Short mmCIF file of C-alpha atoms in Angstrom, two decimals:
data_model
loop_
_atom_site.label_atom_id
_atom_site.label_comp_id
_atom_site.label_asym_id
_atom_site.label_seq_id
_atom_site.Cartn_x
_atom_site.Cartn_y
_atom_site.Cartn_z
CA MET P 1 -1.59 -0.99 16.26
CA THR P 2 -1.20 2.22 14.29
CA ARG P 3 -2.46 3.19 10.84
CA ALA P 4 0.39 4.18 8.52
CA PHE P 5 0.83 4.77 4.79
CA LEU P 6 3.74 4.10 2.46
CA GLY P 7 4.09 5.45 -1.06
CA LEU P 8 5.70 3.09 -3.58
CA GLY P 9 6.88 3.89 -7.09
CA SER P 10 8.97 2.35 -9.87
CA ASN P 11 10.07 3.53 -13.30
CA LEU P 12 12.87 1.12 -14.25
CA GLY P 13 12.67 -2.46 -15.45
CA ASP P 14 9.62 -4.53 -14.49
CA ARG P 15 7.82 -1.70 -12.70
CA LEU P 16 4.79 -3.74 -11.68
CA GLY P 17 6.98 -6.66 -10.66
CA TYR P 18 8.99 -4.45 -8.30
CA LEU P 19 5.79 -3.09 -6.75
CA LYS P 20 4.32 -6.59 -6.35
CA ALA P 21 7.44 -7.91 -4.64
CA ALA P 22 7.62 -4.93 -2.28
CA VAL P 23 3.95 -5.10 -1.27
CA ALA P 24 4.22 -8.86 -0.72
CA SER P 25 7.13 -8.20 1.68
CA ILE P 26 5.18 -5.75 3.84
CA GLY P 27 3.89 -8.02 6.57
CA ASP P 28 1.34 -5.64 8.08
CA CYS P 29 -0.19 -4.32 4.85
CA VAL P 30 -3.99 -4.20 5.05
CA ALA P 31 -4.86 -2.40 1.78
CA VAL P 32 -3.29 -1.18 -1.45
CA SER P 33 -4.62 1.60 -3.65
CA GLY P 34 -5.20 1.27 -7.35
CA VAL P 35 -2.16 1.37 -9.62
CA TYR P 36 -1.41 4.71 -11.27
CA GLU P 37 0.92 5.55 -14.12
CA THR P 38 2.35 9.01 -13.58
CA ASP P 39 4.68 11.53 -15.11
CA PRO P 40 7.93 12.06 -13.20
CA VAL P 41 8.01 15.21 -11.08
CA GLY P 42 11.39 16.93 -10.69
CA GLY P 43 14.74 15.38 -11.46
CA PRO P 44 16.24 14.49 -14.84
CA ASP P 45 14.34 13.44 -17.96
CA GLN P 46 13.08 9.88 -17.31
CA GLY P 47 10.30 7.39 -17.95
CA ARG P 48 6.86 7.27 -16.36
CA TYR P 49 6.29 5.74 -12.94
CA LEU P 50 3.88 3.19 -11.60
CA ASN P 51 2.69 4.30 -8.16
CA VAL P 52 0.60 2.82 -5.35
CA VAL P 53 -0.04 3.65 -1.72
CA ALA P 54 -0.06 0.87 0.88
CA GLU P 55 -1.97 1.09 4.15
CA LEU P 56 -0.46 -0.67 7.15
CA ASP P 57 -1.81 -1.59 10.55
CA THR P 58 1.50 -1.74 12.36
CA HIS P 59 3.44 -1.68 15.60
CA ARG P 60 6.39 -0.06 13.82
CA SER P 61 7.36 3.52 14.53
CA ALA P 62 8.11 5.96 11.72
CA ARG P 63 11.80 5.10 12.16
CA GLY P 64 11.01 1.37 11.92
CA LEU P 65 8.99 2.03 8.77
CA LEU P 66 11.93 3.93 7.25
CA GLU P 67 14.12 0.87 7.90
CA LEU P 68 11.49 -1.27 6.15
CA CYS P 69 11.45 1.15 3.18
CA ARG P 70 15.22 0.97 2.83
CA ALA P 71 15.18 -2.84 3.03
CA LEU P 72 12.52 -3.02 0.31
CA GLU P 73 14.53 -0.68 -1.93
CA ALA P 74 17.70 -2.70 -1.32
CA SER P 75 15.92 -5.92 -2.30
CA ALA P 76 15.00 -4.22 -5.59
CA GLU P 77 18.68 -3.25 -6.05
CA ARG P 78 17.86 0.44 -6.02
CA VAL P 79 20.79 2.68 -6.94
CA ARG P 80 20.90 6.27 -5.67
CA ASP P 81 22.93 8.12 -8.30
CA VAL P 82 20.83 11.21 -8.99
CA ARG P 83 18.35 12.94 -6.68
CA TRP P 84 14.82 12.24 -7.98
CA GLY P 85 16.37 10.13 -10.74
CA PRO P 86 14.98 6.92 -12.22
CA ARG P 87 14.72 3.96 -9.86
CA THR P 88 13.68 0.35 -9.65
CA LEU P 89 11.80 1.08 -6.42
CA ASP P 90 11.16 4.10 -4.27
CA VAL P 91 9.35 3.65 -0.96
CA ASP P 92 8.49 6.60 1.29
CA VAL P 93 6.89 6.86 4.71
CA LEU P 94 3.97 9.18 4.03
CA TRP P 95 1.96 9.21 7.24
CA VAL P 96 1.87 7.55 10.67
CA ASP P 97 -1.19 8.31 12.78
CA GLY P 98 -0.23 10.30 15.86
CA GLU P 99 3.44 10.59 14.95
CA THR P 100 5.37 13.63 13.73
CA VAL P 101 9.08 13.39 12.94
CA ASP P 102 11.44 16.12 11.75
CA GLU P 103 14.94 14.69 11.46
CA PRO P 104 17.57 15.03 8.71
CA ASP P 105 16.79 11.61 7.19
CA LEU P 106 13.08 11.34 8.04
CA VAL P 107 10.18 13.78 8.00
CA VAL P 108 6.67 12.54 8.77
CA PRO P 109 4.18 13.49 7.46
CA HIS P 110 6.11 13.39 4.19
CA PRO P 111 7.04 17.03 3.45
CA ARG P 112 5.96 17.02 -0.21
CA MET P 113 3.04 14.58 -0.21
CA PHE P 114 0.39 17.31 -0.49
CA GLU P 115 2.17 18.71 -3.58
CA ARG P 116 2.06 15.43 -5.52
CA ALA P 117 -0.95 13.93 -7.25
CA PHE P 118 0.91 10.61 -7.58
CA VAL P 119 0.75 10.39 -3.77
CA MET P 120 -2.54 12.08 -2.94
CA VAL P 121 -4.77 10.50 -5.58
CA PRO P 122 -4.01 6.90 -4.51
CA LEU P 123 -3.89 7.93 -0.83
CA ALA P 124 -7.40 9.39 -1.14
CA GLU P 125 -8.68 5.93 -2.15
CA LEU P 126 -7.53 4.50 1.18
CA ALA P 127 -7.77 7.50 3.51
CA PRO P 128 -10.18 10.18 2.30
CA ASP P 129 -9.77 11.87 5.69
CA LEU P 130 -6.11 12.66 4.87
CA ALA P 131 -6.97 14.08 1.44
CA GLU P 132 -9.82 16.29 2.61
CA GLY P 133 -9.35 19.80 1.21
CA TRP P 134 -6.45 18.78 -1.04
CA THR P 135 -6.30 20.39 -4.46
CA ASP P 136 -4.46 18.82 -7.39
CA PRO P 137 -1.47 20.93 -8.51
CA ALA P 138 -1.98 19.48 -12.03
CA ASP P 139 1.76 18.83 -12.25
CA GLY P 140 1.91 15.88 -14.66
CA ASP P 141 -0.49 13.14 -15.66
CA CYS P 142 -1.78 10.66 -13.08
CA ARG P 143 -3.74 7.89 -14.83
CA ARG P 144 -5.36 4.96 -13.00
CA LEU P 145 -4.53 1.63 -14.64
CA GLY P 146 -6.72 -0.55 -12.44
CA ASP P 147 -7.32 -2.06 -9.02
CA TRP P 148 -4.35 -3.53 -7.19
CA ASP P 149 -6.08 -6.90 -6.77
CA GLU P 150 -6.65 -7.19 -10.52
CA LEU P 151 -3.16 -6.12 -11.55
CA GLU P 152 -1.35 -7.84 -8.69
CA SER P 153 -2.60 -11.22 -9.86
CA SER P 154 -1.88 -10.52 -13.54
CA THR P 155 1.39 -10.76 -15.39
CA SER P 156 3.46 -7.63 -15.86
CA GLU P 157 3.11 -8.01 -19.62
CA GLY P 158 2.02 -4.76 -21.24
CA ILE P 159 2.57 -2.74 -18.08
CA SER P 160 6.25 -3.23 -17.34
#
């Protein structure tokens, strides 16, 4: 089994609902960070995101995790019209212990994770060792809404 981390975000429709459904579909998920509401970084003008990081204890390779990410996005009917545009669900492979990949469609560790508070702040909750020495670029607001367990069992009302 290998420790791996996925970053999940949503800024269209029932944001929390999309995150809940995706996390529930990750069979080897062992922990989920708190839920953060964040400003979009890059791309067109768009609404704020809800973001979490999921920790997995998995047999999947980075490539297998990318396939999982794409399946989760497809189940949320994600449309890829504009790079870094609004989306129902975005799922990225952030880190896979002991694995480095540099291919056109997959780079692990994620090439921009250390530049993004919406990744590093929730990741630091689960894996302080990966965030050691990281400094916040202060590029947009990253506000914690609550623990995953609390919000996951609540309705999406007021957060959607």
